Each structure stands twice: as structure tokens, then as C-alpha cells.
Amino acid sequence: MLIKKHLLKLIVLCCFLSITGAQAELVTGVLAGEDESLIKSKSQGEIVKLLVIEGEQVKAGDVLAVIDDEQEVLEHRLAGVEYKTAEKDYLKTKQLKKFVSSEEILQKKNIYLKKKTIFELKSYNLRSTKVVSPISGVVTKQFIKRGEMVGSGEKIFEVINLGKLIIELDIAAKAASKLKQGQRLLFTTELDAKDSFNGMISYIAPVVDKTSGTVRVRLNLPNPRSKQGAYRLKPGTMVNVKLN
């Protein structure tokens, strides 16, 4: 009878180990946009125009806001006149090289090149008064309001392409050695553990982090849409990725 009890315990223990051993190893990560841009001001001054709001879809090259450019317009116009005048003066002097010294030609050339550089700088300053999105996506954050003063390097907008997502994972070296590029892994989100998605491994770091003993692995996935057309997954959401 005692032997049967021990045998029963052993069977139960084996079953438990078999079940737990078969469970998939989970690694936690965070959803992020494959293309994300924190757009900062390249100029300083008052925001005179806001052309988009949070949640609006934009394309690469779209102007999102305009900084007061009155001074930049005047400086650009003046620099343009001086540049064209110096250019004409240099070309005219060059044509008269039989009657003028090489030193005078060189002097006119240097003045022309200097005025050209100033004009290009003023052109850049004028362009910088327009806040432009470098990527296509959705405006997810707006940090300023119309009428506010901004400085150079100040955050203006955040734009994320919600259609393409990534998950970056730090996986123990032993577990990472079993993974292959192109392999698909299932994951669930913290919002709904019952609904699963999958991403494809696009990158496995060739080195192990000395401090943590982990390998950086990246998954790529298209963001699925609901029947209503809205994206189902949101950047910033915690996810649990199954490694096997």
C-alpha cells in the first residue's frame, strides 16, 4: 500500500514537471512604432500657425506648424540681393581679366563666395521656421500651442507610423541561441492575454551584453486593424512574447 502511494506521488510529480517544462518561456517587451519621430524646433520665436492637431494623419514633408518668420524673410531677401550683386560683379571682373589684376579678380571671387554662403545660411534659417514632419504617420503628441514662444531644439510634435510596429527584447543568451531570423513568435498584450498576435524576428544582435548576459532581438509586425478600420495595437503597450 505504501509503495502504491509513493508510486502515485511519483506519477503526479512527473506529470507536473512535464506540464511545466512544456510551458513556453515568456519574455516581456514593449510595442513601439518602427518609424517614430520626435520633432524639434530648428528656429526660435512665436508659433504663429498650427496646421495639425493630435490624432491627425500626416505625410512626410507636411508642414505642421510655422514660427514667426518676419525677420528671416527680410534677412533672406537682403542676402539674396547682395549675393546676386556680388555674383554679377565677380563675373564682370572675370571677363575683364586682361585689364584687371589677378588679385582683384580673387578679391571679387572671395566676396562673391562669402555672400553666397550668407545667402545659403539665411535660406536655411527661413526654411527652419516651418516645422516639417520627416515621416508619414499620426501626430501622437503636441507639445506647444499657437502663440507660444519656442526655442531652438524644443519639442514640438511626436509623429508615429502606427501601421508598422516593432518589439525589442533582451533575451538570455542560451534562449536566444535557439532563435532564427525570419522565425515568427507569438505574443499577447497586457490589455488582453487571450488574444494573441505574432511578429517576425528581423534582427538578432551578434554580441551578448556583458552586464546582463542577454541578446537584443527585434520583432517586426504590421499593425492589424479592427472591422471598423482602427489599429488594434498601440505603441507603448506591454507584451509577453513566447519563445517556444
mmCIF file of C-alpha atoms in Angstrom:
data_model
loop_
_atom_site.group_PDB
_atom_site.id
_atom_site.type_symbol
_atom_site.label_atom_id
_atom_site.label_comp_id
_atom_site.label_asym_id
_atom_site.label_seq_id
_atom_site.Cartn_x
_atom_site.Cartn_y
_atom_site.Cartn_z
ATOM 1 C CA MET A 1 0.000 0.000 0.000
ATOM 2 C CA LEU A 2 2.880 2.338 0.938
ATOM 3 C CA ILE A 3 4.628 1.531 -2.339
ATOM 4 C CA LYS A 4 1.457 2.383 -4.271
ATOM 5 C CA LYS A 5 1.241 5.783 -2.522
ATOM 6 C CA HIS A 6 4.859 6.607 -3.376
ATOM 7 C CA LEU A 7 4.298 5.449 -6.937
ATOM 8 C CA LEU A 8 1.233 7.669 -7.212
ATOM 9 C CA LYS A 9 3.176 10.680 -5.902
ATOM 10 C CA LEU A 10 5.952 9.994 -8.397
ATOM 11 C CA ILE A 11 3.487 9.841 -11.280
ATOM 12 C CA VAL A 12 1.870 13.125 -10.194
ATOM 13 C CA LEU A 13 5.302 14.776 -9.866
ATOM 14 C CA CYS A 14 6.359 13.575 -13.327
ATOM 15 C CA CYS A 15 3.141 14.879 -14.829
ATOM 16 C CA PHE A 16 3.677 18.245 -13.133
ATOM 17 C CA LEU A 17 7.250 18.511 -14.388
ATOM 18 C CA SER A 18 6.149 17.510 -17.872
ATOM 19 C CA ILE A 19 3.448 20.166 -17.929
ATOM 20 C CA THR A 20 5.605 22.969 -16.508
ATOM 21 C CA GLY A 21 8.513 22.031 -18.741
ATOM 22 C CA ALA A 22 6.266 22.260 -21.785
ATOM 23 C CA GLN A 23 5.150 25.770 -20.897
ATOM 24 C CA ALA A 24 6.544 28.416 -23.192
ATOM 25 C CA GLU A 25 9.189 30.744 -21.829
ATOM 26 C CA LEU A 26 7.865 34.301 -21.760
ATOM 27 C CA VAL A 27 9.842 37.482 -22.289
ATOM 28 C CA THR A 28 8.402 40.928 -21.637
ATOM 29 C CA GLY A 29 8.736 43.752 -24.135
ATOM 30 C CA VAL A 30 7.063 46.968 -25.262
ATOM 31 C CA LEU A 31 5.380 47.754 -28.575
ATOM 32 C CA ALA A 32 6.898 50.688 -30.458
ATOM 33 C CA GLY A 33 6.495 52.262 -33.865
ATOM 34 C CA GLU A 34 9.025 51.181 -36.468
ATOM 35 C CA ASP A 35 9.114 54.813 -37.594
ATOM 36 C CA GLU A 36 8.888 57.335 -34.763
ATOM 37 C CA SER A 37 9.961 60.963 -34.845
ATOM 38 C CA LEU A 38 10.238 63.462 -32.012
ATOM 39 C CA ILE A 39 10.128 66.688 -33.996
ATOM 40 C CA LYS A 40 12.054 69.617 -32.523
ATOM 41 C CA SER A 41 12.228 73.267 -33.478
ATOM 42 C CA LYS A 42 15.180 74.351 -35.628
ATOM 43 C CA SER A 43 14.391 78.004 -35.032
ATOM 44 C CA GLN A 44 13.181 80.250 -32.221
ATOM 45 C CA GLY A 45 10.238 82.604 -31.993
ATOM 46 C CA GLU A 46 6.466 82.669 -31.705
ATOM 47 C CA ILE A 47 4.272 79.872 -33.064
ATOM 48 C CA VAL A 48 2.028 81.784 -35.486
ATOM 49 C CA LYS A 49 0.360 78.808 -37.188
ATOM 50 C CA LEU A 50 -0.637 75.328 -36.009
ATOM 51 C CA LEU A 51 -1.696 73.273 -39.004
ATOM 52 C CA VAL A 52 -2.390 69.905 -37.333
ATOM 53 C CA ILE A 53 -3.772 68.505 -34.088
ATOM 54 C CA GLU A 54 -3.171 65.298 -32.138
ATOM 55 C CA GLY A 55 -4.577 62.240 -33.885
ATOM 56 C CA GLU A 56 -4.248 63.719 -37.360
ATOM 57 C CA GLN A 57 -2.626 61.735 -40.174
ATOM 58 C CA VAL A 58 0.331 63.472 -41.847
ATOM 59 C CA LYS A 59 2.706 62.704 -44.702
ATOM 60 C CA ALA A 60 6.471 63.097 -44.871
ATOM 61 C CA GLY A 61 7.217 66.689 -45.852
ATOM 62 C CA ASP A 62 3.966 68.140 -44.485
ATOM 63 C CA VAL A 63 4.283 71.475 -42.656
ATOM 64 C CA LEU A 64 2.865 71.017 -39.145
ATOM 65 C CA ALA A 65 3.471 74.476 -37.692
ATOM 66 C CA VAL A 66 5.011 77.825 -38.607
ATOM 67 C CA ILE A 67 7.238 80.011 -36.434
ATOM 68 C CA ASP A 68 7.163 83.796 -36.938
ATOM 69 C CA ASP A 69 9.408 84.402 -39.960
ATOM 70 C CA GLU A 70 9.147 88.171 -40.499
ATOM 71 C CA GLN A 71 12.786 88.835 -39.623
ATOM 72 C CA GLU A 72 14.020 85.766 -41.530
ATOM 73 C CA VAL A 73 12.144 86.858 -44.677
ATOM 74 C CA LEU A 74 13.748 90.316 -44.624
ATOM 75 C CA GLU A 75 17.240 88.953 -43.939
ATOM 76 C CA HIS A 76 16.836 86.352 -46.696
ATOM 77 C CA ARG A 77 15.700 88.991 -49.190
ATOM 78 C CA LEU A 78 18.622 91.300 -48.373
ATOM 79 C CA ALA A 79 21.146 88.434 -48.509
ATOM 80 C CA GLY A 80 19.734 87.409 -51.894
ATOM 81 C CA VAL A 81 20.228 90.889 -53.345
ATOM 82 C CA GLU A 82 23.797 91.112 -52.020
ATOM 83 C CA TYR A 83 24.593 87.625 -53.315
ATOM 84 C CA LYS A 84 23.336 88.374 -56.844
ATOM 85 C CA THR A 85 25.139 91.721 -56.897
ATOM 86 C CA ALA A 86 28.424 90.112 -55.817
ATOM 87 C CA GLU A 87 27.978 87.349 -58.391
ATOM 88 C CA LYS A 88 27.470 89.816 -61.242
ATOM 89 C CA ASP A 89 30.405 91.905 -60.061
ATOM 90 C CA TYR A 90 32.677 88.862 -59.946
ATOM 91 C CA LEU A 91 31.634 87.575 -63.390
ATOM 92 C CA LYS A 92 32.040 91.029 -64.929
ATOM 93 C CA THR A 93 35.517 91.421 -63.398
ATOM 94 C CA LYS A 94 36.447 87.964 -64.627
ATOM 95 C CA GLN A 95 35.542 88.915 -68.192
ATOM 96 C CA LEU A 96 37.884 91.892 -67.923
ATOM 97 C CA LYS A 97 40.853 89.816 -66.797
ATOM 98 C CA LYS A 98 43.036 91.400 -69.498
ATOM 99 C CA PHE A 99 42.530 94.792 -67.879
ATOM 100 C CA VAL A 100 42.455 93.932 -64.151
ATOM 101 C CA SER A 101 44.893 92.213 -61.842
ATOM 102 C CA SER A 102 44.518 88.611 -60.715
ATOM 103 C CA GLU A 103 44.441 89.923 -57.131
ATOM 104 C CA GLU A 104 41.330 91.984 -57.883
ATOM 105 C CA ILE A 105 39.622 89.006 -59.523
ATOM 106 C CA LEU A 106 40.435 86.874 -56.492
ATOM 107 C CA GLN A 107 39.089 89.565 -54.180
ATOM 108 C CA LYS A 108 35.809 89.755 -56.115
ATOM 109 C CA LYS A 109 35.568 85.965 -56.073
ATOM 110 C CA ASN A 110 36.035 85.795 -52.303
ATOM 111 C CA ILE A 111 33.362 88.446 -51.768
ATOM 112 C CA TYR A 112 31.001 86.521 -54.059
ATOM 113 C CA LEU A 113 31.630 83.214 -52.230
ATOM 114 C CA LYS A 114 31.128 84.887 -48.850
ATOM 115 C CA LYS A 115 27.813 86.440 -49.933
ATOM 116 C CA LYS A 116 26.735 83.083 -51.371
ATOM 117 C CA THR A 117 27.442 81.354 -48.042
ATOM 118 C CA ILE A 118 25.488 84.026 -46.151
ATOM 119 C CA PHE A 119 22.547 83.659 -48.563
ATOM 120 C CA GLU A 120 22.520 79.868 -48.110
ATOM 121 C CA LEU A 121 22.565 80.313 -44.319
ATOM 122 C CA LYS A 122 19.665 82.784 -44.463
ATOM 123 C CA SER A 123 17.777 80.362 -46.731
ATOM 124 C CA TYR A 124 18.244 77.612 -44.135
ATOM 125 C CA ASN A 125 17.078 79.942 -41.349
ATOM 126 C CA LEU A 126 13.942 80.788 -43.333
ATOM 127 C CA ARG A 127 13.180 77.125 -44.045
ATOM 128 C CA SER A 128 13.690 76.341 -40.361
ATOM 129 C CA THR A 129 10.698 78.500 -39.400
ATOM 130 C CA LYS A 130 8.487 75.779 -40.877
ATOM 131 C CA VAL A 131 8.115 72.691 -38.674
ATOM 132 C CA VAL A 132 8.074 69.747 -41.097
ATOM 133 C CA SER A 133 7.313 66.067 -40.459
ATOM 134 C CA PRO A 134 10.169 63.828 -41.669
ATOM 135 C CA ILE A 135 7.924 60.743 -41.745
ATOM 136 C CA SER A 136 4.369 59.724 -42.592
ATOM 137 C CA GLY A 137 2.239 58.770 -39.615
ATOM 138 C CA VAL A 138 -0.088 60.053 -36.912
ATOM 139 C CA VAL A 139 0.526 63.047 -34.655
ATOM 140 C CA THR A 140 0.537 61.348 -31.252
ATOM 141 C CA LYS A 141 1.737 64.291 -29.149
ATOM 142 C CA GLN A 142 1.596 68.065 -29.450
ATOM 143 C CA PHE A 143 3.857 69.931 -27.040
ATOM 144 C CA ILE A 144 3.074 73.546 -27.970
ATOM 145 C CA LYS A 145 0.152 75.912 -28.584
ATOM 146 C CA ARG A 146 -0.376 78.756 -31.027
ATOM 147 C CA GLY A 147 1.082 81.993 -29.694
ATOM 148 C CA GLU A 148 3.681 80.302 -27.508
ATOM 149 C CA MET A 149 7.374 81.134 -27.761
ATOM 150 C CA VAL A 150 9.717 78.270 -28.591
ATOM 151 C CA GLY A 151 13.478 77.968 -28.540
ATOM 152 C CA SER A 152 15.752 76.096 -30.906
ATOM 153 C CA GLY A 153 15.757 72.380 -30.073
ATOM 154 C CA GLU A 154 12.438 72.495 -28.222
ATOM 155 C CA LYS A 155 9.996 69.595 -28.663
ATOM 156 C CA ILE A 156 7.083 70.454 -30.960
ATOM 157 C CA PHE A 157 5.381 67.204 -32.063
ATOM 158 C CA GLU A 158 5.707 63.440 -31.915
ATOM 159 C CA VAL A 159 4.732 61.520 -35.057
ATOM 160 C CA ILE A 160 4.486 57.723 -35.209
ATOM 161 C CA ASN A 161 3.737 55.407 -38.117
ATOM 162 C CA LEU A 162 1.136 53.190 -36.429
ATOM 163 C CA GLY A 163 0.963 50.772 -39.357
ATOM 164 C CA LYS A 164 4.357 49.181 -38.706
ATOM 165 C CA LEU A 165 5.407 48.120 -35.213
ATOM 166 C CA ILE A 166 8.456 46.604 -33.547
ATOM 167 C CA ILE A 167 9.167 44.819 -30.279
ATOM 168 C CA GLU A 168 12.706 44.894 -28.916
ATOM 169 C CA LEU A 169 13.550 42.125 -26.457
ATOM 170 C CA ASP A 170 16.534 41.371 -24.249
ATOM 171 C CA ILE A 171 16.701 37.573 -24.179
ATOM 172 C CA ALA A 172 19.027 35.311 -22.200
ATOM 173 C CA ALA A 173 21.896 34.205 -24.450
ATOM 174 C CA LYS A 174 21.035 30.496 -24.205
ATOM 175 C CA ALA A 175 17.415 31.063 -25.217
ATOM 176 C CA ALA A 176 18.424 33.499 -27.958
ATOM 177 C CA SER A 177 20.779 30.918 -29.490
ATOM 178 C CA LYS A 178 17.726 28.813 -30.400
ATOM 179 C CA LEU A 179 16.078 31.625 -32.349
ATOM 180 C CA LYS A 180 16.493 32.332 -36.064
ATOM 181 C CA GLN A 181 15.990 35.386 -38.202
ATOM 182 C CA GLY A 182 12.661 35.132 -40.028
ATOM 183 C CA GLN A 183 11.132 32.998 -37.261
ATOM 184 C CA ARG A 184 7.703 34.040 -36.014
ATOM 185 C CA LEU A 185 6.899 34.360 -32.319
ATOM 186 C CA LEU A 186 3.501 34.638 -30.669
ATOM 187 C CA PHE A 187 2.746 37.329 -28.118
ATOM 188 C CA THR A 188 -0.112 38.674 -26.029
ATOM 189 C CA THR A 189 -0.651 42.160 -24.644
ATOM 190 C CA GLU A 190 -1.233 43.265 -21.065
ATOM 191 C CA LEU A 191 -4.647 44.512 -22.180
ATOM 192 C CA ASP A 192 -5.936 41.098 -23.310
ATOM 193 C CA ALA A 193 -3.998 37.922 -22.531
ATOM 194 C CA LYS A 194 -6.484 35.796 -24.520
ATOM 195 C CA ASP A 195 -5.911 37.500 -27.874
ATOM 196 C CA SER A 196 -2.582 36.559 -29.472
ATOM 197 C CA PHE A 197 -0.572 38.143 -32.287
ATOM 198 C CA ASN A 198 2.690 37.279 -33.984
ATOM 199 C CA GLY A 199 5.803 39.095 -35.091
ATOM 200 C CA MET A 200 8.752 38.077 -37.248
ATOM 201 C CA ILE A 201 12.329 38.174 -35.969
ATOM 202 C CA SER A 202 14.137 40.754 -38.106
ATOM 203 C CA TYR A 203 17.292 41.163 -36.047
ATOM 204 C CA ILE A 204 19.369 39.150 -33.572
ATOM 205 C CA ALA A 205 22.345 41.005 -32.096
ATOM 206 C CA PRO A 206 25.687 39.332 -32.878
ATOM 207 C CA VAL A 207 27.003 40.059 -29.370
ATOM 208 C CA VAL A 208 25.950 39.295 -25.798
ATOM 209 C CA ASP A 209 25.578 42.183 -23.381
ATOM 210 C CA LYS A 210 28.374 41.766 -20.826
ATOM 211 C CA THR A 211 26.366 43.208 -17.949
ATOM 212 C CA SER A 212 23.045 41.392 -18.352
ATOM 213 C CA GLY A 213 24.109 38.316 -20.333
ATOM 214 C CA THR A 214 21.284 38.970 -22.784
ATOM 215 C CA VAL A 215 20.977 39.342 -26.552
ATOM 216 C CA ARG A 216 18.918 42.073 -28.215
ATOM 217 C CA VAL A 217 16.243 40.636 -30.532
ATOM 218 C CA ARG A 218 13.828 42.671 -32.643
ATOM 219 C CA LEU A 219 10.426 41.621 -33.960
ATOM 220 C CA ASN A 220 8.619 43.398 -36.790
ATOM 221 C CA LEU A 221 4.903 43.208 -37.466
ATOM 222 C CA PRO A 222 2.174 45.025 -39.371
ATOM 223 C CA ASN A 223 -0.432 46.528 -37.055
ATOM 224 C CA PRO A 224 -3.715 44.642 -37.629
ATOM 225 C CA ARG A 225 -6.920 46.636 -37.996
ATOM 226 C CA SER A 226 -10.323 46.093 -36.454
ATOM 227 C CA LYS A 227 -13.511 45.753 -38.515
ATOM 228 C CA GLN A 228 -14.011 49.490 -38.029
ATOM 229 C CA GLY A 229 -10.576 50.165 -39.529
ATOM 230 C CA ALA A 230 -8.815 51.249 -36.333
ATOM 231 C CA TYR A 231 -5.391 49.880 -35.431
ATOM 232 C CA ARG A 232 -5.684 47.152 -32.794
ATOM 233 C CA LEU A 233 -2.253 47.540 -31.224
ATOM 234 C CA LYS A 234 -0.906 50.681 -29.594
ATOM 235 C CA PRO A 235 2.757 51.666 -29.159
ATOM 236 C CA GLY A 236 3.751 51.709 -25.502
ATOM 237 C CA THR A 237 1.733 48.586 -24.652
ATOM 238 C CA MET A 238 3.492 45.892 -22.606
ATOM 239 C CA VAL A 239 3.593 42.468 -24.282
ATOM 240 C CA ASN A 240 4.546 38.916 -23.318
ATOM 241 C CA VAL A 241 6.394 37.087 -26.095
ATOM 242 C CA LYS A 242 6.529 33.270 -26.207
ATOM 243 C CA LEU A 243 9.937 31.947 -27.161
ATOM 244 C CA ASN A 244 8.830 28.353 -27.883
#
